[in-house]
Short mmCIF file of C-alpha atoms in Angstrom, two decimals:
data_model
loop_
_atom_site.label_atom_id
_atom_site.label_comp_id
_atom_site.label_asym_id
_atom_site.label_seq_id
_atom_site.Cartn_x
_atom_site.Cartn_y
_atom_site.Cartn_z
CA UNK A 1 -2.31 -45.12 -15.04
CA UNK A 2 -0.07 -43.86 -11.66
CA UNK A 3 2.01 -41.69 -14.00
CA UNK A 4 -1.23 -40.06 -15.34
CA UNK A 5 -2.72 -39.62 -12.14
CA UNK A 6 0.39 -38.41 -10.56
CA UNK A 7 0.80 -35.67 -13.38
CA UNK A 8 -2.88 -34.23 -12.59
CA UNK A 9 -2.18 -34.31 -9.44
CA UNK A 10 1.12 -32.38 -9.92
CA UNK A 11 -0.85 -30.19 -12.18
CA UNK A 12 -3.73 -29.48 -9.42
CA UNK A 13 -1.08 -28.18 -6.93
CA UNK A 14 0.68 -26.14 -9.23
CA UNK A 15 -2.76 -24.40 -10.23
CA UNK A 16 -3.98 -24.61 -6.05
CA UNK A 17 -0.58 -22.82 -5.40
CA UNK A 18 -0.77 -20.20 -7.85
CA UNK A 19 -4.28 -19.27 -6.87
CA UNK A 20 -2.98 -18.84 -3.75
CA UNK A 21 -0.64 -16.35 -4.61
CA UNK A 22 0.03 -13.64 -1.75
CA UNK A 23 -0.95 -9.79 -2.78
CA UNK A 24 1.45 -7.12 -1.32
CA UNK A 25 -1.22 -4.44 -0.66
CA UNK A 26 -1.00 -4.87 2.81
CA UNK A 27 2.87 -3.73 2.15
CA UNK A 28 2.12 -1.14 -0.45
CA UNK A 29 -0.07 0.33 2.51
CA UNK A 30 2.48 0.25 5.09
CA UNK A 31 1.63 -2.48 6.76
CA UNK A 32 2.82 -6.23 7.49
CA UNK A 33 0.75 -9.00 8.83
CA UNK A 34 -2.64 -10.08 8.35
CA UNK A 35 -4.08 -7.32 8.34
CA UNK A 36 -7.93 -7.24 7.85
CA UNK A 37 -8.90 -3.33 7.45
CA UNK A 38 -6.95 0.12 8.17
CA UNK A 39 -8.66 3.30 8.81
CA UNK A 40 -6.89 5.95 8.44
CA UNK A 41 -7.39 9.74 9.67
CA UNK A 42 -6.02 12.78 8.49
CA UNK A 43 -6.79 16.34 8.48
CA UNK A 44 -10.20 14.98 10.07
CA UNK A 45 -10.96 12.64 7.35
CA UNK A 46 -11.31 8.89 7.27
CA UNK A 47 -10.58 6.29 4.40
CA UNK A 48 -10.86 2.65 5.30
CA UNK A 49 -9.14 0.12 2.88
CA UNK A 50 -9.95 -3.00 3.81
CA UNK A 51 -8.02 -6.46 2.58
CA UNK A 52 -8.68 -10.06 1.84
CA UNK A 53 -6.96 -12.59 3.69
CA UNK A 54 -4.41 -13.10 1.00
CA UNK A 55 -3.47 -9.28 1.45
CA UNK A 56 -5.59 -7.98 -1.76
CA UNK A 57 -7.75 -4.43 -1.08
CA UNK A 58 -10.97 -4.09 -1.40
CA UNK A 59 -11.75 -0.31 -1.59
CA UNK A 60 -14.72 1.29 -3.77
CA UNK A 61 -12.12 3.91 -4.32
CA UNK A 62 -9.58 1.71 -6.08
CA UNK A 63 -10.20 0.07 -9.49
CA UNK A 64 -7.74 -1.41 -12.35
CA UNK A 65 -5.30 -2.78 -9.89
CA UNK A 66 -2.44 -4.09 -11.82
CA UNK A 67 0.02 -7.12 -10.44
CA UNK A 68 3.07 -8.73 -11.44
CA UNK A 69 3.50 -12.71 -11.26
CA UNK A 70 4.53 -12.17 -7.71
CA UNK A 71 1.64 -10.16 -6.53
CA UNK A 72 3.14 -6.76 -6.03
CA UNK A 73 0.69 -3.32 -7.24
CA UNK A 74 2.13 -1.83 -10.26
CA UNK A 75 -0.53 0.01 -11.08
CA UNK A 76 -4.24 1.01 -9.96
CA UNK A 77 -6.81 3.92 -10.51
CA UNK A 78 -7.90 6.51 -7.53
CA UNK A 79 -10.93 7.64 -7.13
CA UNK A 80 -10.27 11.48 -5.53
CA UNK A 81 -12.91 13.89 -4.38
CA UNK A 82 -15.22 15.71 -6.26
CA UNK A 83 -15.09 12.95 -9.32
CA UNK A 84 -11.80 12.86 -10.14
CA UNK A 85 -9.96 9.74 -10.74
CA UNK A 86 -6.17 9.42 -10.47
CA UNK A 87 -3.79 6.83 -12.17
CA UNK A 88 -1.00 5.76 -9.44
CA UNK A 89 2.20 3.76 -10.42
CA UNK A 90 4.29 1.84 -8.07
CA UNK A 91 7.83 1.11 -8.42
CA UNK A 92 9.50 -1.77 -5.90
CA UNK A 93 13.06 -2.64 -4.23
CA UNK A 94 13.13 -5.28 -1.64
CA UNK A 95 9.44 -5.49 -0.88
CA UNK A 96 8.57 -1.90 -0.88
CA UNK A 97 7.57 0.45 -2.55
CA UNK A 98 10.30 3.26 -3.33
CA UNK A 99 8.10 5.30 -5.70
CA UNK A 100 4.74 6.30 -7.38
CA UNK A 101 3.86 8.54 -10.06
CA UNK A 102 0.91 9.91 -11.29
CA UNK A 103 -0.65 12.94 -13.42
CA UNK A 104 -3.22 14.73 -11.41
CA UNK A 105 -5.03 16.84 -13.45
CA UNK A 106 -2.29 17.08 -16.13
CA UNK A 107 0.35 17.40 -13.68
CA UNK A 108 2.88 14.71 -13.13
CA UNK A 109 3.79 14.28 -9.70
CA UNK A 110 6.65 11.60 -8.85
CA UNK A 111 6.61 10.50 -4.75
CA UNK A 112 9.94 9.01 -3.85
CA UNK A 113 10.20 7.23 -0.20
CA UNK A 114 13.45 6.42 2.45
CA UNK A 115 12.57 4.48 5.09
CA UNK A 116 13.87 4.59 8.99
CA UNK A 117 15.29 1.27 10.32
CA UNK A 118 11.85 0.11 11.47
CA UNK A 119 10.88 -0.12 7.98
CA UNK A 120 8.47 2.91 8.32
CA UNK A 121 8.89 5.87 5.95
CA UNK A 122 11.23 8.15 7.17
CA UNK A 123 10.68 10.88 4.64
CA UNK A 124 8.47 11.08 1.00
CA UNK A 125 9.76 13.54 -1.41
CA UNK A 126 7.41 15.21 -4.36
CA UNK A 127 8.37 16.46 -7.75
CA UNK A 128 5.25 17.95 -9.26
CA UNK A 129 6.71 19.58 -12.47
CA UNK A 130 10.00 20.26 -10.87
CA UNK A 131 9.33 21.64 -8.07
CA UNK A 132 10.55 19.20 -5.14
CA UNK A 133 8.84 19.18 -1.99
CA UNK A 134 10.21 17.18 1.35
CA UNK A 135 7.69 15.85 3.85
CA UNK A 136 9.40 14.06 6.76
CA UNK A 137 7.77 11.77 9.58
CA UNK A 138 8.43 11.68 12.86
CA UNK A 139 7.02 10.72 16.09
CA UNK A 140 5.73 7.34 14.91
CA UNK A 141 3.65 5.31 17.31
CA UNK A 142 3.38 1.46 16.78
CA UNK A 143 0.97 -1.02 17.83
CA UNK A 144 1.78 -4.96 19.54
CA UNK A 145 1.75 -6.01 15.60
CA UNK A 146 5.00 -3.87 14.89
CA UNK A 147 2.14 -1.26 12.44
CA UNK A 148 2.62 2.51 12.75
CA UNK A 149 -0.87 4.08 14.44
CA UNK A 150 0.28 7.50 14.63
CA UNK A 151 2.92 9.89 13.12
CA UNK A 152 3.42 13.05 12.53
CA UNK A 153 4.63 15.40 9.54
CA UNK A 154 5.18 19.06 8.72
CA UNK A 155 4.49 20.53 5.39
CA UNK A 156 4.69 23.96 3.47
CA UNK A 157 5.10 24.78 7.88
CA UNK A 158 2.09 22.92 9.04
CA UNK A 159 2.46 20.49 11.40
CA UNK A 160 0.24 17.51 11.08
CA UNK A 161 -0.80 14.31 12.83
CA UNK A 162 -2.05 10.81 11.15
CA UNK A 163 -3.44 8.15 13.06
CA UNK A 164 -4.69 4.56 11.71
CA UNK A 165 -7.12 2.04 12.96
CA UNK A 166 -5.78 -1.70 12.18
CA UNK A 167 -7.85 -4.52 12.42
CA UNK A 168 -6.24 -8.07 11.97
CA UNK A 169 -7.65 -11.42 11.11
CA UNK A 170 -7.07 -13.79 13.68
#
């Protein structure tokens, strides 16, 4: 009778541990800790992903999220403006992400990331139909948690600024 109840109960933590697995959106967003919600703002705009405790998003704009055993985003649907939906694919090294495709209205675009020594991304490079594109990032800001909150980027000569909101669970 112990060996039988010691086998469920070997059984019960394996399953309790494996529903506990740890999602690595908070990662595939840039971002490390327990991080509750980011808001992002660019060119004006704001998009607010938020996250579960165990690092999962929760966003109305992303759907068919994808995972390996170890909880890292291979895959997940967009939601863009005006209707359009976009199907991203994530490609890892050493907990994170190094690349994403997708085809945006039948064009394949391929994003490829370096990062500085802070972890942050140094510089994202774009192939859309082979035509390569190099966005850098500089002037990164960072808040008590070690998170970026502002950087800035040029692009086909426009200079542009990003800042994020970051709320954490405590």
């Amino acid at each position: 009778m112990k060996k039988v109840m010691m086998m469920m109960a070997m059984l019960a933590v394996s399953f309790a541990m494996q529903a506990q697995s740890k999602f690595h959106d908070v990662e595939a967003n840039e971002a490390t800790g327990p991080v509750k919600s980011i808001t992002t703002n660019m060119m004006g705009r704001d998009v607010t992903v938020n996250f579960t405790k165990e690092g999962k998003m929760q966003s109305e704009s992303i759907t068919d999220a994808k995972y390996d055993a170890d909880g890292y985003l291979l895959s997940a649907k967009r939601e863009m403006m005006q209707g359009q939906s976009v199907e991203m694919k994530y490609k890892w090294e050493n907990g994170r992400i190094v690349s994403q495709s997708m085809n945006m209205m039948g064009n394949d675009v391929e994003m490829k990331l370096t990062y500085n020594d802070k972890g942050a991304i140094d510089a994202q490079t774009m192939n859309m139909g082979g035509q390569e594109m190099s966005i850098p990032f500089t002037d990164y800001k960072y808040d008590d948690r070690g998170n970026w909150i502002s950087r800035k980027s040029s692009m086909m000569g426009r200079d542009m600024e990003q800042t994020r909101k970051i709320e954490y669970y405590e």
